[in-house]
XYZ file of C-alpha atoms in Angstrom:
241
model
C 72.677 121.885 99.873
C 75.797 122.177 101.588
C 79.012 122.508 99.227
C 81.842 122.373 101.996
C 84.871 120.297 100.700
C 85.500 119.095 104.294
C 83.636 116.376 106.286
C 80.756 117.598 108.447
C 81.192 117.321 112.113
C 79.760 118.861 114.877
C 81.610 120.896 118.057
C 82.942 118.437 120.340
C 83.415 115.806 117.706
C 79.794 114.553 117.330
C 78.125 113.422 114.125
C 76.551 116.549 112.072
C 73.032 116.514 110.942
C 74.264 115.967 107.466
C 75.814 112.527 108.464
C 72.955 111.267 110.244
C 70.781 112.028 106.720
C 73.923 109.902 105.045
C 74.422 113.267 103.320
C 78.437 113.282 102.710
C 80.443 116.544 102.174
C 83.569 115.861 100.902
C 84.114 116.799 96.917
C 87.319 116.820 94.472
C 89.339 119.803 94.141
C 93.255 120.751 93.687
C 95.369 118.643 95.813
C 97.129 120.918 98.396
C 99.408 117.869 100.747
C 101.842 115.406 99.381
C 100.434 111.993 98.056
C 101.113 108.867 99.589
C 103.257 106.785 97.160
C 101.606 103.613 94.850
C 100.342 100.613 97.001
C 98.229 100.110 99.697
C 98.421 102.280 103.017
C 96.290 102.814 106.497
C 94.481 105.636 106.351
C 94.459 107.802 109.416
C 90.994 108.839 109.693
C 90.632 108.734 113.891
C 91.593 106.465 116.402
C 89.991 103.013 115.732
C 88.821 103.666 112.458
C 90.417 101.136 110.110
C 90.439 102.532 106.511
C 92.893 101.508 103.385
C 93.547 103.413 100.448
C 95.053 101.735 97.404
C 97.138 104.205 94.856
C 97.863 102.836 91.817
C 101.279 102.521 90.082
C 100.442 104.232 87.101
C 98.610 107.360 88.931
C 100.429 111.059 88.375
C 99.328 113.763 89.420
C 99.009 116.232 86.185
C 95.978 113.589 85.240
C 93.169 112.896 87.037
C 92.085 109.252 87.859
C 88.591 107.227 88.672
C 88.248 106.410 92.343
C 85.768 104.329 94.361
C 84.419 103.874 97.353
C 84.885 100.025 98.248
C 82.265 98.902 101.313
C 82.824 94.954 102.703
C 80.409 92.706 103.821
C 79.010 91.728 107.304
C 81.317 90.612 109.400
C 84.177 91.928 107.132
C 87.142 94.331 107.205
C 88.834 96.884 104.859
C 90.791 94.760 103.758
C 87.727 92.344 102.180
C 86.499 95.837 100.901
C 89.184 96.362 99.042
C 89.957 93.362 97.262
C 86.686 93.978 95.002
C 88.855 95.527 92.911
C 92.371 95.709 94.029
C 93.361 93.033 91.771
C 92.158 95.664 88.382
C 93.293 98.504 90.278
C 97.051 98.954 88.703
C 95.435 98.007 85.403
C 92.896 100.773 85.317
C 94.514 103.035 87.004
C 91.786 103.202 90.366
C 92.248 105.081 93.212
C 90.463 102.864 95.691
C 88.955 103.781 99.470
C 87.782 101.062 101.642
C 86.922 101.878 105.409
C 85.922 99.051 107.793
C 82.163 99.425 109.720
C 82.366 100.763 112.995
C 79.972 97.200 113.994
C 79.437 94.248 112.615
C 77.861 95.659 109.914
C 77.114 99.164 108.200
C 75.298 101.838 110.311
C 71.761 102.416 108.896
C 71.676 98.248 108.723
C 72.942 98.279 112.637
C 70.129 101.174 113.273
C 70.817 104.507 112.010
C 73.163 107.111 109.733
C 75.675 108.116 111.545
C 79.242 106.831 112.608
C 80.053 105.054 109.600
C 79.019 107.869 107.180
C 81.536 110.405 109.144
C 83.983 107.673 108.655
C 83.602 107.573 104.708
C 83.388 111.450 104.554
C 86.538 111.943 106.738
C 88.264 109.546 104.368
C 87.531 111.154 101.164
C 88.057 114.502 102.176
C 91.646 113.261 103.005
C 91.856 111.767 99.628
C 90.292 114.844 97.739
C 92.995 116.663 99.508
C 96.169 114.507 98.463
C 95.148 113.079 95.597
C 93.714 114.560 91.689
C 90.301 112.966 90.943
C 88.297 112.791 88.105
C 84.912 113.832 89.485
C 83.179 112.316 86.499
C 84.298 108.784 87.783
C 83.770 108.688 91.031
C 82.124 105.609 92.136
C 81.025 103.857 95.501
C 80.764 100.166 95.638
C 80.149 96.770 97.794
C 79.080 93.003 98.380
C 76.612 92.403 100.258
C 75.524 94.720 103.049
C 78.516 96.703 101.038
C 76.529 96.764 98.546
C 73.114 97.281 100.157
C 74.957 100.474 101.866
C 76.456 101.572 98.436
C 73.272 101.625 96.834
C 71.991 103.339 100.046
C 74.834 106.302 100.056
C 74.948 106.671 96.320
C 71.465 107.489 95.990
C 71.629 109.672 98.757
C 75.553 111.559 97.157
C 74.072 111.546 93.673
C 76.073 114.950 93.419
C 79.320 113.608 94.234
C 79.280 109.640 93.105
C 78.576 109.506 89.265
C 77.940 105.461 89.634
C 77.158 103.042 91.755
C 78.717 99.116 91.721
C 76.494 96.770 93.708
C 77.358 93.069 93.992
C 74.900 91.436 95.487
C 72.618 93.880 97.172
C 70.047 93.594 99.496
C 67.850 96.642 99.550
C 68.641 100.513 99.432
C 66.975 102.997 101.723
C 68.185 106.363 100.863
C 66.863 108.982 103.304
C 67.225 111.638 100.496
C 67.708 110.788 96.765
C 69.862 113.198 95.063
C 71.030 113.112 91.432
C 70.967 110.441 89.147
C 74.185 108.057 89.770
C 74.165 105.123 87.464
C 73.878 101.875 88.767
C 75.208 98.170 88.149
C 74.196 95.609 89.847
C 74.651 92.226 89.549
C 73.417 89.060 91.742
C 73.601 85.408 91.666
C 70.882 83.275 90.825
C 71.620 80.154 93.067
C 72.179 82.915 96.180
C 70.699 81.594 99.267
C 72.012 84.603 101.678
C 70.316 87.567 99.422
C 67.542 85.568 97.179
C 68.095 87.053 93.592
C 64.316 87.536 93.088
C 63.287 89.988 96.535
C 66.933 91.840 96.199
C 68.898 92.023 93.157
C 66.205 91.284 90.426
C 63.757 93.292 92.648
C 66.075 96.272 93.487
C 66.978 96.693 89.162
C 63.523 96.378 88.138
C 61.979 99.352 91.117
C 65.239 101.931 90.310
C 64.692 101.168 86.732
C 61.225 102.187 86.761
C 62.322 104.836 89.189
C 64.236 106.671 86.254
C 67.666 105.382 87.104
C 70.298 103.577 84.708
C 70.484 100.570 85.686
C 72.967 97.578 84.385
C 72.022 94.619 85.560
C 73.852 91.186 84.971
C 72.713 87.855 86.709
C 75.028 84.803 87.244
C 75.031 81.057 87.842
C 76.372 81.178 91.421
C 75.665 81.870 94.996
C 76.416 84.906 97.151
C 80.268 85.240 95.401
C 81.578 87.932 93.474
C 82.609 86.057 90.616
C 86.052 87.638 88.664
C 84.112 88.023 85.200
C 81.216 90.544 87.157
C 84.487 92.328 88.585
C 85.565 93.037 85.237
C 82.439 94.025 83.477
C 81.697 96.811 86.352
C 84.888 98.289 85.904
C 84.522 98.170 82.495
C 80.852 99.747 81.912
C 81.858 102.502 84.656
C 85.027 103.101 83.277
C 83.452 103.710 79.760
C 80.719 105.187 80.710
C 82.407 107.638 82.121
């Protein structure tokens, strides 16, 4: 296993082996560059590559905060990503990360590891370097294909993302499982995109019996996120921490 704080990219700027396995690199460690100041700012993570990171007002550096991965739907941007949970983010003090998909959607759904994975490891190394997390609460999360992908990566980083926030998932296909992350999921049971009983009801009841945590909530509702599911993941990960 490869411990390197730094994302993992080959000569020439190609995708590493580890990225095409979704394997990410990046860890927490001691800040060494200056922090970006509370709110929402671009990332620069490469030319094209549209990533936002939201630091909240109460965050100092002497104390550690959560932080989470945020991945958007199909068809959506970082923006969508991050409005899972910008809205409790200055509340609970979350240090949110959303990239955008280099396609429509997210890589192993378009056809393979790869692109999108480099993406979400360049952006957290440039987090871990700026920025004191607590690597106890150190989550990845989505809608959708989000969450189909966070499921996906999170089962895959068990070493690195502690839980796992799916709204709405699809499937998960780690090529690896490592660790044990815990999960939430939670799906709604009028969805006509994702049908509740071959996704989300499906996908809790296999990683249950797979050994996994698993907190799983269904709502009346379609494919939404509703505001009271938003809430109760941030809670359970936040105190189950």
């Amino acid at each position: 296993m490869d411990d390197r704080s730094g994302p993992q990219v080959e000569p020439g700027g190609g995708v590493s082996r580890a990225a095409r396995s979704g394997r990410l690199s990046a860890r927490p460690g001691a800040p060494r560059e200056q922090a970006a100041p509370a709110g929402t700012h671009p990332l620069s993570v490469g030319p094209g590559h549209e990533t936002l990171l939201h630091v909240p007002q109460g965050y100092r550096p002497e104390e550690p905060v959560a932080l989470a991965v945020l991945l958007h739907g199909a068809g959506g941007t970082a923006r969508f990503g991050l409005e899972l949970l910008s809205p409790l983010a200055d509340a609970a003090n979350l240090l949110l990360v959303s990239p955008r998909s280099q396609g429509p959607t997210w890589d192993v759904i378009a056809g393979g590891f790869g692109p999108d994975v480099r993406v979400i490891d360049r952006a957290l190394a440039h987090v871990f370097e700026r920025y004191a997390v607590d690597p106890d609460r150190v989550a990845i999360g989505g809608f959708s294909d989000g969450a189909s992908y966070a499921l996906t990566l999170g089962l895959a980083n068990g070493d690195l993302f502690t839980h796992v926030l799916a709204f709405s998932p699809g499937f998960a296909a780690p090529p690896v499982q490592v660790g044990m992350p815990r999960l939430f999921i939670c799906h709604g049971k009028e969805d006509r995109v994702l049908p509740i009983g071959q996704c989300g009801r499906w996908l809790a009841r296999e990683l249950g019996h797979g050994g996994y945590t698993v907190h799983y909530r269904e709502f009346d509702g379609p494919h939404v996120v509703p505001d009271d599911q938003r809430h109760e993941a941030v809670r359970w990960w936040l105190e189950d921490a």
